Amino acid sequence: MKMVVCHVTLLDGSQFSCEVEKRAKGQYLFFQVCDHLNLLEKDYFGLSFKDNAEQRCWLDVTKEIKRQIRNSQWQFVFSVKFYPPDPSQLTEDITRYLLCLQLRQDIASGRLPCSFVTHALLGSYTLQGELGDHDPEEHRLDYISDFQFAPNQTKELEEKVVELHKSHRGMTPAQADAQFLENAKKLSMYGVDLHHAKDSEGVDIMLGVCSNGLLIYKDRLRINRFAWPKILKISYKRSNFYIKIRPGEAEQFESTVGFKLPNHRAAKRVWKVCVEHHTFFRLVSPEQPTKTKFLTLGSKFRYSGRTQAQTRQASSLIDRPAPAFQRTSSKRISRSLDGAPVVNVSDYSQADGAGENSPALELNSDSKSQQVEVMERPNADAATSITSETAFETDGAGAPQRKDLDKTQEDVLKHQASISELKRSFMEATPEPRPSQWDKHLTGSPATTLRLQTHGVPQNTPPRPGTDSRDASKSAEVKPEGNEVIEVVEETVVIEEVVKAKPKSSTPEASVPVETEVKEERSLSSDSESEDEAEYHAQPPSTSISTQQIKEEPEEEQEAELSQQAPPSAIESQPSAEAADPGPAAEEEKAAQPHEEERTDKPLLTPDEAPNGHAPQGEAPPSPQTAAADEEEPHIVNGSASRVETEHLPQVICCSEPPVVKTEMVTISDTFAAQKTEISTKEVPIVHTETKTITYEAAQLDGNGDGEPGVLMTAQTITSESLCTTTTTHITKTLKGGQSETRIEKRIVITGDSDIDHDQALAQAIKEAKEQHPDMSVTRVVVHKETELAEDED
Amino acid sequence: MSGFGSFTHAVVRALPQSLAKEALRTGSLEVDLLKAQEEHDKYVSVLKHRLGLEVVELPADEALPDCVFVEDAAVVCGDTALITRPGAESRRKETEAMKAALTELGLSIVEMTDESATLDGGDVLFTGREFFVGLSMRTNQRGAEILADAFKDYAVSTVPVQDRLHLKSFCSMAGPGLIAIGASEAAQKALKIMQQMSDHNYDKLTLPDDLAANCVYMNLPSKGDSALRLLLQVFEKLKDHMLIPVSNQEKVKVDGALTCCSVLRI
């Protein structure tokens, strides 16, 4: 096995290095670090690394390190991931000490703002903890210059710190740490993970994810807050991040609030952080992929570690004498060694040791058990990671609810002033450029249903040379111009293997172009990788598709957009809502339709410009967990998608859930109008257009793309036509890290009127694709359906 | 929250003669200056004698008809005093005497120098754990931002105030974790917003009259829990408190509420 040396920066600033196998998973390294630190309550911590864009990302312990860091250095930072709201409930002092170190960093860097007085107070506890009692002889004023208590440290502050330090005489290091934490936890920004974003009007805001929920800041002011119980679903699409809000008492419908993040990755990052925080702090246990819908998030990515409840339970079993450790801040290592510091340590150990004595260490068993858990999780995680949709369903699910605050808050929610503002702004802001026709997806069009089945032979190969799906969609839209009467429904279904579509759309009249994109991807050479993933296959949810999948393939990007919103009853629902729009706004519009309470936000998944369309898969796609989602929202896509086995593609399809896909309804009526206008710019003439896009993305076996962009070796395009189908095949071969990968992307345009069984045609097309390349796997299927409806029908 | 309400000092300011005619008001009521003076004296007396606070009395300034309402000129929390920039142009100079007095008390002073910012202390509700700042005719976003900068330890949430002069025209803290709130629609709406924005749970005390929801709560070691109130409709809920009714009828005519007349420090 190839070994790699990992460098981990610890909280005290020191470096820890260890060798790991090149293919080691994150947990291996994480456990090494925790062992080194003698840390048992490790669930609050994590390892992070900087990605190519210099953004800090959390290392997923269930996945291979190499795939996550890609080309970056094997450099990590050990830090607190989940800030315990009440540090006094931590079991061990060593855990509290590490939390203190993290907070000192947060404070010194300015991430955790606090007043002068608080800086002084916290600084004084730091001194007491690290140096022990103030010693006039030893501690002249300059003894503290080595410490950084605040971003801008003044002499005045230092004097105040010393003054307070003197008052802590007799306090043990552990007590000083506890006091430090008691004060730090009250700070309003304690444990708040901030992300830059913009509201709809393009105004800079910050999204703060914390143990209680999501906070919205504008400058320093809190302008809104969404407690977890109020949030039904969290999703992202491209660079937009959405939360679906539970309706307040007086409200009938759920609403969706969107935010614009700097880019797709940022959107995905904030989404993941939300999913993790929600699970960790609000759930009793991570959702199980398959069962218990009630605890499910509905998204495929899940937090796989222990929740706070579980970790507390586990911690309560910790039975070891308090481990001795040295409190040495990195800034002043030398100091701590003389005089006072030593005393501290000894004092400390005595004090603590006294309290809890149990000689026998059950550490081993403990740690083992932990590991076991971890091990099991991988599967689940894997599955989770796949998720594309971010449906976060907190509620119905029965997640533990706190009725108290939250209830009252529900009312508050109505406080639409700010919310609606956000919404509005969001919508306005969102107009996204449509890269290609693929991008236009749905508006919640009710009528159309696509059914993708694997089998079936592609019957038609018709005659429209050059038309690719894009063209098709264009054509569809164009038509409307001619007739005001027509509604165009576009459905895009992205399916890797499975696509569920609703039964046929009711809007048959106009020509319904169905675009199906089947993308097959397989890395031939990466056997080893595929094997690893193979394990996951066993479990449906477990697809190992990781974030990594996000590749950077330009072409796919467009597709990535696919929003998988298939409106279930769309047809019945009012047409008005349906406007095709590309941007997120469109989705919200859908919401506009009242009846359907359940919206599928799946669309959010979209991978952004990033790498390939695949990117989204990691999170969006088919995860078993989706089940939960189903309850509330029928996500066709997800349900079906769940399997990623390469060879079983067909089966996957079968998995699909009920054919009906529900559309999200956003209650914001204004939006609709807004969207329309947007749309109109492109396709002015279209009066009624329904577009549906369903995307299925299979978990990918290969590390594809993740690590290395790869070198394009060859590319070719073949077009064939049959009666009503035009198939365009792009074959791309790339060389990645010594392995060659062949990607075949097919675009099949099925054109025809209602008489054609589009589902059948699509199924056949997919099946044929598989038959042609038996050794490859289908990673993604996008069904994009446009339907033009006569207005009369309305 | 244990220390919430434990004040040691109060800053008040005498009534100017000009109050009767020139003070800003939303209504058009005549003020009986004599009666107003009596009420104010009683108020100060309660602070001083009944509650035993160190009361700093600033002299009136005839050029500043609203100067008795010192609350708007400063926000004090912990060791820091934020000298505001009142929303009403005619009141800007009121801060000068206040700044001097608070400096004298040893507070660290933060001034609001930004010309685009306005903030009236009457729009600032400090609950002991966080601030709510009403965005009203007198207070704007920028003013709230500066307040947030001055008190970094606390979350500062903004609350739109409609149909009322100030946020505290219909609410105040009536105890640790207890918000007194008026029954009016505007008040209830604001309360909901505050509840949504907060990570904390507050008890609420709903009073039929918005003005009654404006009270001064103090927790004085020597006096026990006490609350200074104008109207006492809902005593039952305050059983544990010693209620000290204080009449404020005349000043109400110029939109002066109880909290308006003092700046308290710990």
PDB file of C-alpha atoms in Angstrom, chain A residues 181-424:
ATOM      1  CA  LEU A 181     -16.743  28.459  28.514  1.00  0.00           C
ATOM      2  CA  GLU A 182     -19.631  29.623  30.635  1.00  0.00           C
ATOM      3  CA  ASN A 183     -18.934  33.127  29.482  1.00  0.00           C
ATOM      4  CA  ALA A 184     -18.046  32.338  25.921  1.00  0.00           C
ATOM      5  CA  LYS A 185     -21.151  30.291  25.279  1.00  0.00           C
ATOM      6  CA  LYS A 186     -23.332  33.302  25.923  1.00  0.00           C
ATOM      7  CA  LEU A 187     -21.781  35.286  23.144  1.00  0.00           C
ATOM      8  CA  SER A 188     -24.256  35.727  20.412  1.00  0.00           C
ATOM      9  CA  MET A 189     -21.943  34.399  17.749  1.00  0.00           C
ATOM     10  CA  TYR A 190     -20.819  31.375  19.710  1.00  0.00           C
ATOM     11  CA  GLY A 191     -20.938  28.355  17.474  1.00  0.00           C
ATOM     12  CA  VAL A 192     -22.376  30.241  14.542  1.00  0.00           C
ATOM     13  CA  ASP A 193     -20.905  29.163  11.248  1.00  0.00           C
ATOM     14  CA  LEU A 194     -21.137  32.121   8.919  1.00  0.00           C
ATOM     15  CA  HIS A 195     -21.466  32.048   5.163  1.00  0.00           C
ATOM     16  CA  HIS A 196     -21.548  34.982   2.840  1.00  0.00           C
ATOM     17  CA  ALA A 197     -24.635  35.244   0.721  1.00  0.00           C
ATOM     18  CA  LYS A 198     -26.901  37.709  -0.932  1.00  0.00           C
ATOM     19  CA  ASP A 199     -30.568  38.211  -0.650  1.00  0.00           C
ATOM     20  CA  SER A 200     -32.753  38.634  -3.621  1.00  0.00           C
ATOM     21  CA  GLU A 201     -31.885  42.201  -4.044  1.00  0.00           C
ATOM     22  CA  GLY A 202     -28.263  41.420  -4.159  1.00  0.00           C
ATOM     23  CA  VAL A 203     -27.702  42.815  -0.733  1.00  0.00           C
ATOM     24  CA  ASP A 204     -24.914  41.177   1.168  1.00  0.00           C
ATOM     25  CA  ILE A 205     -26.066  39.134   4.076  1.00  0.00           C
ATOM     26  CA  MET A 206     -24.648  36.352   6.145  1.00  0.00           C
ATOM     27  CA  LEU A 207     -26.154  32.988   6.803  1.00  0.00           C
ATOM     28  CA  GLY A 208     -25.310  31.690  10.216  1.00  0.00           C
ATOM     29  CA  VAL A 209     -25.756  28.026  10.913  1.00  0.00           C
ATOM     30  CA  CYS A 210     -25.879  27.086  14.553  1.00  0.00           C
ATOM     31  CA  SER A 211     -27.264  24.515  16.896  1.00  0.00           C
ATOM     32  CA  ASN A 212     -30.686  26.103  16.936  1.00  0.00           C
ATOM     33  CA  GLY A 213     -31.180  26.762  13.313  1.00  0.00           C
ATOM     34  CA  LEU A 214     -30.344  29.257  10.666  1.00  0.00           C
ATOM     35  CA  LEU A 215     -29.706  32.905  11.395  1.00  0.00           C
ATOM     36  CA  ILE A 216     -29.725  35.677   8.851  1.00  0.00           C
ATOM     37  CA  TYR A 217     -27.548  38.681   9.379  1.00  0.00           C
ATOM     38  CA  LYS A 218     -27.189  41.910   7.585  1.00  0.00           C
ATOM     39  CA  ASP A 219     -24.088  43.590   8.703  1.00  0.00           C
ATOM     40  CA  ARG A 220     -24.119  42.916  12.381  1.00  0.00           C
ATOM     41  CA  LEU A 221     -27.807  42.826  12.753  1.00  0.00           C
ATOM     42  CA  ARG A 222     -29.867  39.761  12.961  1.00  0.00           C
ATOM     43  CA  ILE A 223     -32.666  40.218  10.522  1.00  0.00           C
ATOM     44  CA  ASN A 224     -34.208  36.820  10.639  1.00  0.00           C
ATOM     45  CA  ARG A 225     -33.986  33.486  12.248  1.00  0.00           C
ATOM     46  CA  PHE A 226     -35.296  30.107  11.284  1.00  0.00           C
ATOM     47  CA  ALA A 227     -35.255  27.577  14.035  1.00  0.00           C
ATOM     48  CA  TRP A 228     -34.878  23.996  12.916  1.00  0.00           C
ATOM     49  CA  PRO A 229     -38.440  23.128  13.764  1.00  0.00           C
ATOM     50  CA  LYS A 230     -39.579  25.791  11.400  1.00  0.00           C
ATOM     51  CA  ILE A 231     -37.610  24.421   8.540  1.00  0.00           C
ATOM     52  CA  LEU A 232     -39.130  21.696   6.494  1.00  0.00           C
ATOM     53  CA  LYS A 233     -36.525  21.324   3.929  1.00  0.00           C
ATOM     54  CA  ILE A 234     -33.137  22.553   2.973  1.00  0.00           C
ATOM     55  CA  SER A 235     -31.879  22.411  -0.513  1.00  0.00           C
ATOM     56  CA  TYR A 236     -29.561  23.987  -2.934  1.00  0.00           C
ATOM     57  CA  LYS A 237     -29.463  24.398  -6.580  1.00  0.00           C
ATOM     58  CA  ARG A 238     -26.607  25.832  -8.428  1.00  0.00           C
ATOM     59  CA  SER A 239     -25.435  28.664  -6.349  1.00  0.00           C
ATOM     60  CA  ASN A 240     -28.735  29.079  -4.617  1.00  0.00           C
ATOM     61  CA  PHE A 241     -29.603  27.806  -1.234  1.00  0.00           C
ATOM     62  CA  TYR A 242     -33.211  27.329  -0.218  1.00  0.00           C
ATOM     63  CA  ILE A 243     -35.098  26.627   2.895  1.00  0.00           C
ATOM     64  CA  LYS A 244     -38.688  25.641   2.956  1.00  0.00           C
ATOM     65  CA  ILE A 245     -40.518  27.039   5.891  1.00  0.00           C
ATOM     66  CA  ARG A 246     -43.289  25.435   7.770  1.00  0.00           C
ATOM     67  CA  PRO A 247     -46.363  27.521   7.505  1.00  0.00           C
ATOM     68  CA  GLY A 248     -47.266  29.480  10.556  1.00  0.00           C
ATOM     69  CA  GLU A 249     -50.544  29.119  12.254  1.00  0.00           C
ATOM     70  CA  ALA A 250     -52.217  31.621  10.092  1.00  0.00           C
ATOM     71  CA  GLU A 251     -50.595  30.492   6.952  1.00  0.00           C
ATOM     72  CA  GLN A 252     -51.885  27.916   4.700  1.00  0.00           C
ATOM     73  CA  PHE A 253     -48.888  27.138   2.682  1.00  0.00           C
ATOM     74  CA  GLU A 254     -45.303  26.547   3.078  1.00  0.00           C
ATOM     75  CA  SER A 255     -42.994  29.077   1.709  1.00  0.00           C
ATOM     76  CA  THR A 256     -39.531  28.837   0.380  1.00  0.00           C
ATOM     77  CA  VAL A 257     -36.833  31.324   0.990  1.00  0.00           C
ATOM     78  CA  GLY A 258     -33.811  31.412  -1.217  1.00  0.00           C
ATOM     79  CA  PHE A 259     -30.387  32.876  -0.897  1.00  0.00           C
ATOM     80  CA  LYS A 260     -27.706  33.418  -3.418  1.00  0.00           C
ATOM     81  CA  LEU A 261     -24.311  32.076  -2.578  1.00  0.00           C
ATOM     82  CA  PRO A 262     -21.131  33.059  -4.362  1.00  0.00           C
ATOM     83  CA  ASN A 263     -21.001  29.807  -6.246  1.00  0.00           C
ATOM     84  CA  HIS A 264     -22.278  26.311  -6.350  1.00  0.00           C
ATOM     85  CA  ARG A 265     -19.769  24.955  -3.968  1.00  0.00           C
ATOM     86  CA  ALA A 266     -20.572  27.558  -1.441  1.00  0.00           C
ATOM     87  CA  ALA A 267     -24.227  26.698  -1.752  1.00  0.00           C
ATOM     88  CA  LYS A 268     -23.498  23.075  -1.306  1.00  0.00           C
ATOM     89  CA  ARG A 269     -21.244  23.762   1.614  1.00  0.00           C
ATOM     90  CA  VAL A 270     -23.816  25.713   3.507  1.00  0.00           C
ATOM     91  CA  TRP A 271     -26.366  23.085   2.717  1.00  0.00           C
ATOM     92  CA  LYS A 272     -24.178  20.357   4.083  1.00  0.00           C
ATOM     93  CA  VAL A 273     -23.395  22.300   7.170  1.00  0.00           C
ATOM     94  CA  CYS A 274     -27.093  22.736   7.733  1.00  0.00           C
ATOM     95  CA  VAL A 275     -27.813  19.086   7.266  1.00  0.00           C
ATOM     96  CA  GLU A 276     -25.087  18.175   9.678  1.00  0.00           C
ATOM     97  CA  HIS A 277     -26.039  20.676  12.311  1.00  0.00           C
ATOM     98  CA  HIS A 278     -29.640  19.750  12.110  1.00  0.00           C
ATOM     99  CA  THR A 279     -28.866  16.110  12.518  1.00  0.00           C
ATOM    100  CA  PHE A 280     -26.338  16.590  15.221  1.00  0.00           C
ATOM    101  CA  PHE A 281     -28.297  18.939  17.380  1.00  0.00           C
ATOM    102  CA  ARG A 282     -31.851  18.183  16.662  1.00  0.00           C
ATOM    103  CA  LEU A 283     -32.123  14.534  15.980  1.00  0.00           C
ATOM    104  CA  VAL A 284     -31.688  11.782  18.429  1.00  0.00           C
ATOM    105  CA  SER A 285     -29.953   9.643  15.929  1.00  0.00           C
ATOM    106  CA  PRO A 286     -28.947  10.096  12.352  1.00  0.00           C
ATOM    107  CA  GLU A 287     -31.599   9.085  10.015  1.00  0.00           C
ATOM    108  CA  GLN A 288     -31.517   5.679   8.746  1.00  0.00           C
ATOM    109  CA  PRO A 289     -31.460   5.568   5.093  1.00  0.00           C
ATOM    110  CA  THR A 290     -34.235   3.232   4.537  1.00  0.00           C
ATOM    111  CA  LYS A 291     -36.578   3.058   7.342  1.00  0.00           C
ATOM    112  CA  THR A 292     -37.948   5.471   9.736  1.00  0.00           C
ATOM    113  CA  LYS A 293     -38.998   8.020   7.410  1.00  0.00           C
ATOM    114  CA  PHE A 294     -39.600  10.122  10.264  1.00  0.00           C
ATOM    115  CA  LEU A 295     -36.204  10.906  11.038  1.00  0.00           C
ATOM    116  CA  THR A 296     -35.141  11.406   7.569  1.00  0.00           C
ATOM    117  CA  LEU A 297     -33.894  14.428   5.975  1.00  0.00           C
ATOM    118  CA  GLY A 298     -34.977  13.405   2.628  1.00  0.00           C
ATOM    119  CA  SER A 299     -31.708  14.200   1.176  1.00  0.00           C
ATOM    120  CA  LYS A 300     -29.135  11.768   0.341  1.00  0.00           C
ATOM    121  CA  PHE A 301     -26.314  13.361   2.004  1.00  0.00           C
ATOM    122  CA  ARG A 302     -26.567  12.742   5.641  1.00  0.00           C
ATOM    123  CA  TYR A 303     -24.536  13.343   8.625  1.00  0.00           C
ATOM    124  CA  SER A 304     -23.261   9.986   9.543  1.00  0.00           C
ATOM    125  CA  GLY A 305     -21.636  10.597  12.833  1.00  0.00           C
ATOM    126  CA  ARG A 306     -23.215  10.517  16.181  1.00  0.00           C
ATOM    127  CA  THR A 307     -25.680  13.118  17.172  1.00  0.00           C
ATOM    128  CA  GLN A 308     -25.209  15.198  20.232  1.00  0.00           C
ATOM    129  CA  ALA A 309     -27.688  13.028  22.061  1.00  0.00           C
ATOM    130  CA  GLN A 310     -25.763   9.940  21.159  1.00  0.00           C
ATOM    131  CA  THR A 311     -22.434  11.378  21.936  1.00  0.00           C
ATOM    132  CA  ARG A 312     -23.656  12.495  25.319  1.00  0.00           C
ATOM    133  CA  GLN A 313     -24.909   9.072  26.013  1.00  0.00           C
ATOM    134  CA  ALA A 314     -21.639   7.590  24.968  1.00  0.00           C
ATOM    135  CA  SER A 315     -19.742  10.107  27.020  1.00  0.00           C
ATOM    136  CA  SER A 316     -21.667   9.207  30.075  1.00  0.00           C
ATOM    137  CA  LEU A 317     -20.121   5.805  29.836  1.00  0.00           C
ATOM    138  CA  ILE A 318     -16.656   7.125  29.781  1.00  0.00           C
ATOM    139  CA  ASP A 319     -14.981   5.636  32.712  1.00  0.00           C
ATOM    140  CA  ARG A 320     -11.409   6.577  33.021  1.00  0.00           C
ATOM    141  CA  PRO A 321      -9.449   8.734  35.307  1.00  0.00           C
ATOM    142  CA  ALA A 322      -9.223  12.152  33.904  1.00  0.00           C
ATOM    143  CA  PRO A 323      -6.328  12.037  31.538  1.00  0.00           C
ATOM    144  CA  ALA A 324      -3.484  14.287  32.362  1.00  0.00           C
ATOM    145  CA  PHE A 325      -2.694  16.777  29.708  1.00  0.00           C
ATOM    146  CA  GLN A 326      -0.681  19.856  29.505  1.00  0.00           C
ATOM    147  CA  ARG A 327      -2.326  23.139  28.901  1.00  0.00           C
ATOM    148  CA  THR A 328       0.064  24.888  26.733  1.00  0.00           C
ATOM    149  CA  SER A 329      -0.994  27.417  24.337  1.00  0.00           C
ATOM    150  CA  SER A 330       1.004  27.317  21.242  1.00  0.00           C
ATOM    151  CA  LYS A 331       1.739  30.946  21.464  1.00  0.00           C
ATOM    152  CA  ARG A 332       3.771  30.597  24.489  1.00  0.00           C
ATOM    153  CA  ILE A 333       5.032  27.167  24.877  1.00  0.00           C
ATOM    154  CA  SER A 334       8.238  28.087  26.506  1.00  0.00           C
ATOM    155  CA  ARG A 335       6.558  29.985  29.217  1.00  0.00           C
ATOM    156  CA  SER A 336       4.326  27.315  30.338  1.00  0.00           C
ATOM    157  CA  LEU A 337       7.197  25.181  31.162  1.00  0.00           C
ATOM    158  CA  ASP A 338       8.487  27.287  33.899  1.00  0.00           C
ATOM    159  CA  GLY A 339       7.142  27.945  37.243  1.00  0.00           C
ATOM    160  CA  ALA A 340       3.507  28.316  37.454  1.00  0.00           C
ATOM    161  CA  PRO A 341       2.433  26.269  34.584  1.00  0.00           C
ATOM    162  CA  VAL A 342       3.816  23.128  35.904  1.00  0.00           C
ATOM    163  CA  VAL A 343       1.894  23.635  38.982  1.00  0.00           C
ATOM    164  CA  ASN A 344      -1.207  23.971  37.037  1.00  0.00           C
ATOM    165  CA  VAL A 345      -0.893  20.726  35.438  1.00  0.00           C
ATOM    166  CA  SER A 346      -0.307  18.894  38.574  1.00  0.00           C
ATOM    167  CA  ASP A 347      -3.036  20.710  40.332  1.00  0.00           C
ATOM    168  CA  TYR A 348      -5.291  19.973  37.662  1.00  0.00           C
ATOM    169  CA  SER A 349      -4.747  16.349  37.500  1.00  0.00           C
ATOM    170  CA  GLN A 350      -5.173  16.049  41.160  1.00  0.00           C
ATOM    171  CA  ALA A 351      -8.300  17.933  41.253  1.00  0.00           C
ATOM    172  CA  ASP A 352      -9.872  16.081  38.496  1.00  0.00           C
ATOM    173  CA  GLY A 353      -8.531  12.790  39.323  1.00  0.00           C
ATOM    174  CA  ALA A 354     -10.016  13.054  42.697  1.00  0.00           C
ATOM    175  CA  GLY A 355     -13.424  13.574  41.401  1.00  0.00           C
ATOM    176  CA  GLU A 356     -13.633  10.685  39.126  1.00  0.00           C
ATOM    177  CA  ASN A 357     -11.793   7.667  40.029  1.00  0.00           C
ATOM    178  CA  SER A 358     -12.104   4.587  38.259  1.00  0.00           C
ATOM    179  CA  PRO A 359      -8.923   3.019  37.803  1.00  0.00           C
ATOM    180  CA  ALA A 360      -9.752   0.571  35.254  1.00  0.00           C
ATOM    181  CA  LEU A 361      -9.800   2.003  31.876  1.00  0.00           C
ATOM    182  CA  GLU A 362     -12.420   0.883  29.677  1.00  0.00           C
ATOM    183  CA  LEU A 363     -11.129   3.032  27.071  1.00  0.00           C
ATOM    184  CA  ASN A 364     -10.504   0.259  24.837  1.00  0.00           C
ATOM    185  CA  SER A 365     -13.887  -1.065  24.803  1.00  0.00           C
ATOM    186  CA  ASP A 366     -15.167   2.318  24.490  1.00  0.00           C
ATOM    187  CA  SER A 367     -13.119   3.236  21.639  1.00  0.00           C
ATOM    188  CA  LYS A 368     -13.867   0.053  20.013  1.00  0.00           C
ATOM    189  CA  SER A 369     -17.466   0.490  20.227  1.00  0.00           C
ATOM    190  CA  GLN A 370     -17.112   3.835  18.738  1.00  0.00           C
ATOM    191  CA  GLN A 371     -15.255   2.515  15.925  1.00  0.00           C
ATOM    192  CA  VAL A 372     -17.748  -0.044  15.295  1.00  0.00           C
ATOM    193  CA  GLU A 373     -20.335   2.490  14.964  1.00  0.00           C
ATOM    194  CA  VAL A 374     -18.350   4.327  12.589  1.00  0.00           C
ATOM    195  CA  MET A 375     -17.732   1.416  10.529  1.00  0.00           C
ATOM    196  CA  GLU A 376     -21.289   0.717  10.120  1.00  0.00           C
ATOM    197  CA  ARG A 377     -22.023   4.118   9.156  1.00  0.00           C
ATOM    198  CA  PRO A 378     -20.035   4.283   6.141  1.00  0.00           C
ATOM    199  CA  ASN A 379     -22.655   2.663   4.203  1.00  0.00           C
ATOM    200  CA  ALA A 380     -25.269   4.850   5.335  1.00  0.00           C
ATOM    201  CA  ASP A 381     -23.118   7.738   4.764  1.00  0.00           C
ATOM    202  CA  ALA A 382     -22.237   6.735   1.460  1.00  0.00           C
ATOM    203  CA  ALA A 383     -25.737   6.615   0.631  1.00  0.00           C
ATOM    204  CA  THR A 384     -26.235   9.823   2.190  1.00  0.00           C
ATOM    205  CA  SER A 385     -23.653  11.514   0.352  1.00  0.00           C
ATOM    206  CA  ILE A 386     -25.412  10.811  -2.739  1.00  0.00           C
ATOM    207  CA  THR A 387     -28.244  12.860  -1.979  1.00  0.00           C
ATOM    208  CA  SER A 388     -29.011  15.401  -4.297  1.00  0.00           C
ATOM    209  CA  GLU A 389     -31.999  16.828  -2.981  1.00  0.00           C
ATOM    210  CA  THR A 390     -31.854  18.373   0.001  1.00  0.00           C
ATOM    211  CA  ALA A 391     -34.978  17.769   1.378  1.00  0.00           C
ATOM    212  CA  PHE A 392     -34.791  18.308   4.941  1.00  0.00           C
ATOM    213  CA  GLU A 393     -37.783  17.314   6.676  1.00  0.00           C
ATOM    214  CA  THR A 394     -37.651  18.133  10.111  1.00  0.00           C
ATOM    215  CA  ASP A 395     -41.022  18.085  11.126  1.00  0.00           C
ATOM    216  CA  GLY A 396     -43.530  15.706  10.420  1.00  0.00           C
ATOM    217  CA  ALA A 397     -40.895  13.390  10.884  1.00  0.00           C
ATOM    218  CA  GLY A 398     -41.296  13.452  14.422  1.00  0.00           C
ATOM    219  CA  ALA A 399     -38.000  14.719  15.110  1.00  0.00           C
ATOM    220  CA  PRO A 400     -37.953  15.807  18.608  1.00  0.00           C
ATOM    221  CA  GLN A 401     -39.739  18.961  18.699  1.00  0.00           C
ATOM    222  CA  ARG A 402     -39.468  21.574  21.160  1.00  0.00           C
ATOM    223  CA  LYS A 403     -42.774  22.994  21.450  1.00  0.00           C
ATOM    224  CA  ASP A 404     -41.960  25.799  23.597  1.00  0.00           C
ATOM    225  CA  LEU A 405     -40.199  28.393  21.755  1.00  0.00           C
ATOM    226  CA  ASP A 406     -40.792  27.090  18.473  1.00  0.00           C
ATOM    227  CA  LYS A 407     -44.422  27.096  18.711  1.00  0.00           C
ATOM    228  CA  THR A 408     -44.639  30.587  19.538  1.00  0.00           C
ATOM    229  CA  GLN A 409     -42.268  31.286  16.895  1.00  0.00           C
ATOM    230  CA  GLU A 410     -44.386  29.803  14.339  1.00  0.00           C
ATOM    231  CA  ASP A 411     -46.636  32.646  14.579  1.00  0.00           C
ATOM    232  CA  VAL A 412     -43.785  34.826  14.352  1.00  0.00           C
ATOM    233  CA  LEU A 413     -42.815  33.345  11.181  1.00  0.00           C
ATOM    234  CA  LYS A 414     -45.616  34.951   9.635  1.00  0.00           C
ATOM    235  CA  HIS A 415     -43.704  37.923  10.219  1.00  0.00           C
ATOM    236  CA  GLN A 416     -43.484  38.129   6.659  1.00  0.00           C
ATOM    237  CA  ALA A 417     -42.084  41.440   6.541  1.00  0.00           C
ATOM    238  CA  SER A 418     -38.635  40.211   6.522  1.00  0.00           C
ATOM    239  CA  ILE A 419     -39.301  36.884   5.093  1.00  0.00           C
ATOM    240  CA  SER A 420     -41.261  38.009   2.217  1.00  0.00           C
ATOM    241  CA  GLU A 421     -38.705  40.576   1.620  1.00  0.00           C
ATOM    242  CA  LEU A 422     -36.127  37.994   1.435  1.00  0.00           C
ATOM    243  CA  LYS A 423     -38.205  35.926  -0.775  1.00  0.00           C
ATOM    244  CA  ARG A 424     -38.894  38.635  -3.067  1.00  0.00           C
TER     245      ARG A 424
END
